[in-house]
Coordinates of C-alpha atoms in Angstrom, one line a residue:
X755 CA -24.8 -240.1 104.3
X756 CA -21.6 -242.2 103.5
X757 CA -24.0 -244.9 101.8
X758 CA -25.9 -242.7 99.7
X759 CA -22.3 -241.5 98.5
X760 CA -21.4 -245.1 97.7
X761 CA -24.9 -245.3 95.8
X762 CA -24.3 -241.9 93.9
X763 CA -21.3 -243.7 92.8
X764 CA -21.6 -246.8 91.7
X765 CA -24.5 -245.0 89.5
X766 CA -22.1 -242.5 88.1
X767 CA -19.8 -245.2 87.3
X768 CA -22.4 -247.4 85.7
X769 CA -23.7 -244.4 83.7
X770 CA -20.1 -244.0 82.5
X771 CA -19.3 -247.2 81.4
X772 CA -22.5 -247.2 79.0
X773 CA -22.2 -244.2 77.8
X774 CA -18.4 -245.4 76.8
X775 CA -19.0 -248.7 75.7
X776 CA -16.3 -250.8 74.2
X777 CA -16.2 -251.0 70.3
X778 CA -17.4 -253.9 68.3
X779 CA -14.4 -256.4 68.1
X780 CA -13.3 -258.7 65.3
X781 CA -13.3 -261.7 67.9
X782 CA -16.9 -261.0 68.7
X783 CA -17.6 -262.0 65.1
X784 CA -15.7 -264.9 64.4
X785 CA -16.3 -267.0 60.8
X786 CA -15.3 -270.8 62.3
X787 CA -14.0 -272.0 58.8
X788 CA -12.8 -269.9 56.1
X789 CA -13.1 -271.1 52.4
X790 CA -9.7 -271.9 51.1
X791 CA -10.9 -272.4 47.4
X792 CA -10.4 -272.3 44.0
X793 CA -12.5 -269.2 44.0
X794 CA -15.2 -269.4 41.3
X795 CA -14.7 -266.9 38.2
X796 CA -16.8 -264.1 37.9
X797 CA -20.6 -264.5 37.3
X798 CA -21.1 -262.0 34.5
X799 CA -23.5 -258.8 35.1
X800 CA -25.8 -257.6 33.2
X801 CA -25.1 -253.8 33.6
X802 CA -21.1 -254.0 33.4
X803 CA -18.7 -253.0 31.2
X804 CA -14.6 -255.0 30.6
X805 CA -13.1 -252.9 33.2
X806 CA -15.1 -253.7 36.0
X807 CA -15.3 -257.5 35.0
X808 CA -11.6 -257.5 34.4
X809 CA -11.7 -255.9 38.0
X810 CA -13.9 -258.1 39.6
X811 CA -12.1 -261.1 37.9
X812 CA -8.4 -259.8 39.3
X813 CA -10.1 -259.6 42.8
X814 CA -11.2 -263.0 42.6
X815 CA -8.2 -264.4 41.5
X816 CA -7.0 -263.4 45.7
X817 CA -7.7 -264.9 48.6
X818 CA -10.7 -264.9 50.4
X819 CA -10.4 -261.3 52.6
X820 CA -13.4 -261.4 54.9
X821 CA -16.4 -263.2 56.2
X822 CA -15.4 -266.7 55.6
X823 CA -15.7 -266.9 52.1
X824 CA -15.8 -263.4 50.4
X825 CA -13.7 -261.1 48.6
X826 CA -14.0 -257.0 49.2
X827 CA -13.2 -255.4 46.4
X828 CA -12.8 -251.5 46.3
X829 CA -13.1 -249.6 42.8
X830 CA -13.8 -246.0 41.4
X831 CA -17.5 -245.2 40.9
X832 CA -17.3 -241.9 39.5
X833 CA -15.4 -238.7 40.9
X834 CA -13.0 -239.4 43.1
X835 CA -15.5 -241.6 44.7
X836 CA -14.8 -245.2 46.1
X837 CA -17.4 -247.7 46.1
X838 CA -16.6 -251.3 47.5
X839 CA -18.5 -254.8 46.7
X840 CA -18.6 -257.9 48.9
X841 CA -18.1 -260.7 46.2
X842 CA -18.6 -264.7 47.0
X843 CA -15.5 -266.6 46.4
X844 CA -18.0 -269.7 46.4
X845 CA -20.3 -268.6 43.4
X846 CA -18.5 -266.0 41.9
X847 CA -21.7 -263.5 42.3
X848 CA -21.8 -260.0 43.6
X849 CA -23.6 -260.4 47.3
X850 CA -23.6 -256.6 48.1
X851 CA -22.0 -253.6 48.4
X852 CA -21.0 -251.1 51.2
X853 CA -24.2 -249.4 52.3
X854 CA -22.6 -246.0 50.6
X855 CA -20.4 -244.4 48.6
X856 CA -17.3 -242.7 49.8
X857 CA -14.7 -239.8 49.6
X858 CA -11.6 -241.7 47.9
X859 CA -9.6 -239.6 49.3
X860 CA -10.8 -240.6 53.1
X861 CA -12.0 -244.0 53.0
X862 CA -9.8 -246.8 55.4
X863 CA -11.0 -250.3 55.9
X864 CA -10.5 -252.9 58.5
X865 CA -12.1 -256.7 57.7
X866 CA -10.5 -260.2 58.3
X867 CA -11.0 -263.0 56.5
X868 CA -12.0 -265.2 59.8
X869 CA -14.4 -262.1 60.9
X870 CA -17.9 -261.4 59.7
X871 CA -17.2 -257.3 61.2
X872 CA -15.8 -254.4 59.2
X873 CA -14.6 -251.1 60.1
X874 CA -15.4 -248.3 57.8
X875 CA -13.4 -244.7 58.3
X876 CA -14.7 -241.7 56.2
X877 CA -16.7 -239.9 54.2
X878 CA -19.4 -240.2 53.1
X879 CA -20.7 -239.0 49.7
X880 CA -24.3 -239.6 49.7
X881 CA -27.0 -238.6 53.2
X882 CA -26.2 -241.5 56.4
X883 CA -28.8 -242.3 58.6
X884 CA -27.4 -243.1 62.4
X885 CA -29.0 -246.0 63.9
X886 CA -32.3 -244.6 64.2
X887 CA -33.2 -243.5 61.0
X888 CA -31.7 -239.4 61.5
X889 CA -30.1 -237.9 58.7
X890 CA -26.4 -236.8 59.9
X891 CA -24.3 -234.0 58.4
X892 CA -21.3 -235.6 56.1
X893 CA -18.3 -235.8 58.5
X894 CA -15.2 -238.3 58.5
X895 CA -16.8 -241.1 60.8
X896 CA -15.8 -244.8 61.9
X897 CA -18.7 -247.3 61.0
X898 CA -19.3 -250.8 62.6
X899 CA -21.1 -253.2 60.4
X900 CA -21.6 -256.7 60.8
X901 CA -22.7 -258.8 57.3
X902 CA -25.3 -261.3 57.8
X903 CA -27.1 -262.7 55.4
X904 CA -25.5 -260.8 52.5
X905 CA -26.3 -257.4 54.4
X906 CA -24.7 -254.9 56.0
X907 CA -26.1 -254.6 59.4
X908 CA -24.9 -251.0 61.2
X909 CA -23.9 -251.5 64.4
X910 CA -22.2 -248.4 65.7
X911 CA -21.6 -244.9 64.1
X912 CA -18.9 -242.5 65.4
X913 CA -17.9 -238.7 64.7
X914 CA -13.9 -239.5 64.5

């Protein structure tokens, strides 16, 4: 009896831990070398307008912020909307943006220049899918992506 006690609860305890497992970490994604410029200017777009080049060139004119050798970049994208682009200090070319829009009034980041992980906190405007493929209700969430490859890659998805 005492041993089937100690096998109920190391399986208890094992089912615990998974079901609470630790959060994504910036150290887990390290960038080895981070570029320390000149940043390239701006590679113009075809479907922009001066304000968001002006934008775009401000942001540029900063220091790399995250993955190695990019700058994040948040700006207005109509409403009170916030919309944020990954651009490449290297080439001076958009590489992405975040995978949605978000409530401007609700949207916290959390990147390091040395780190290719960000943490996203908020709303979001337009459907999310969790990670497999279900449509959620919008609700103020934390995201965990990692960008590989000029993509955002979802890791983990949490009701905050």
């Amino acid at each position: 009896m005492k041993g089937l006690s100690i096998l109920l609860g190391c399986i208890l305890a094992g089912a615990t831990s998974l079901s609470f497992a630790a959060e994504p970490s910036f150290t887990d994604f390290t960038i080895t070398e981070v570029f320390a410029g000149p940043n390239h200017a701006p590679v113009p777009q075809e479907n922009s307008n001066q304000w968001m080049d002006e934008a775009r060139a401000q942001a540029l004119a900063g220091k790399v912020n995250f993955a190695g050798h990019y700058v994040l970049h948040r700006m207005g994208c109509g409403g009170s909307t916030m919309c944020v682009e990954v651009l490449d200090a290297q080439t001076g070319e958009i590489a992405t943006g975040l995978p949605n829009a978000y409530d401007g009034n609700a949207l916290a980041l959390s990147y390091r220049p040395d780190s290719n992980l960000i943490i996203v906190y908020g709303i979001t405007v337009d459907t999310e899918e969790d990670l497999m493929g279900k449509p959620l209700k919008n609700l103020y969430r934390t995201r965990y992506y990692e960008f590989v490859n000029n993509e955002f890659r979802l890791l983990k998805i949490t009701d905050s």
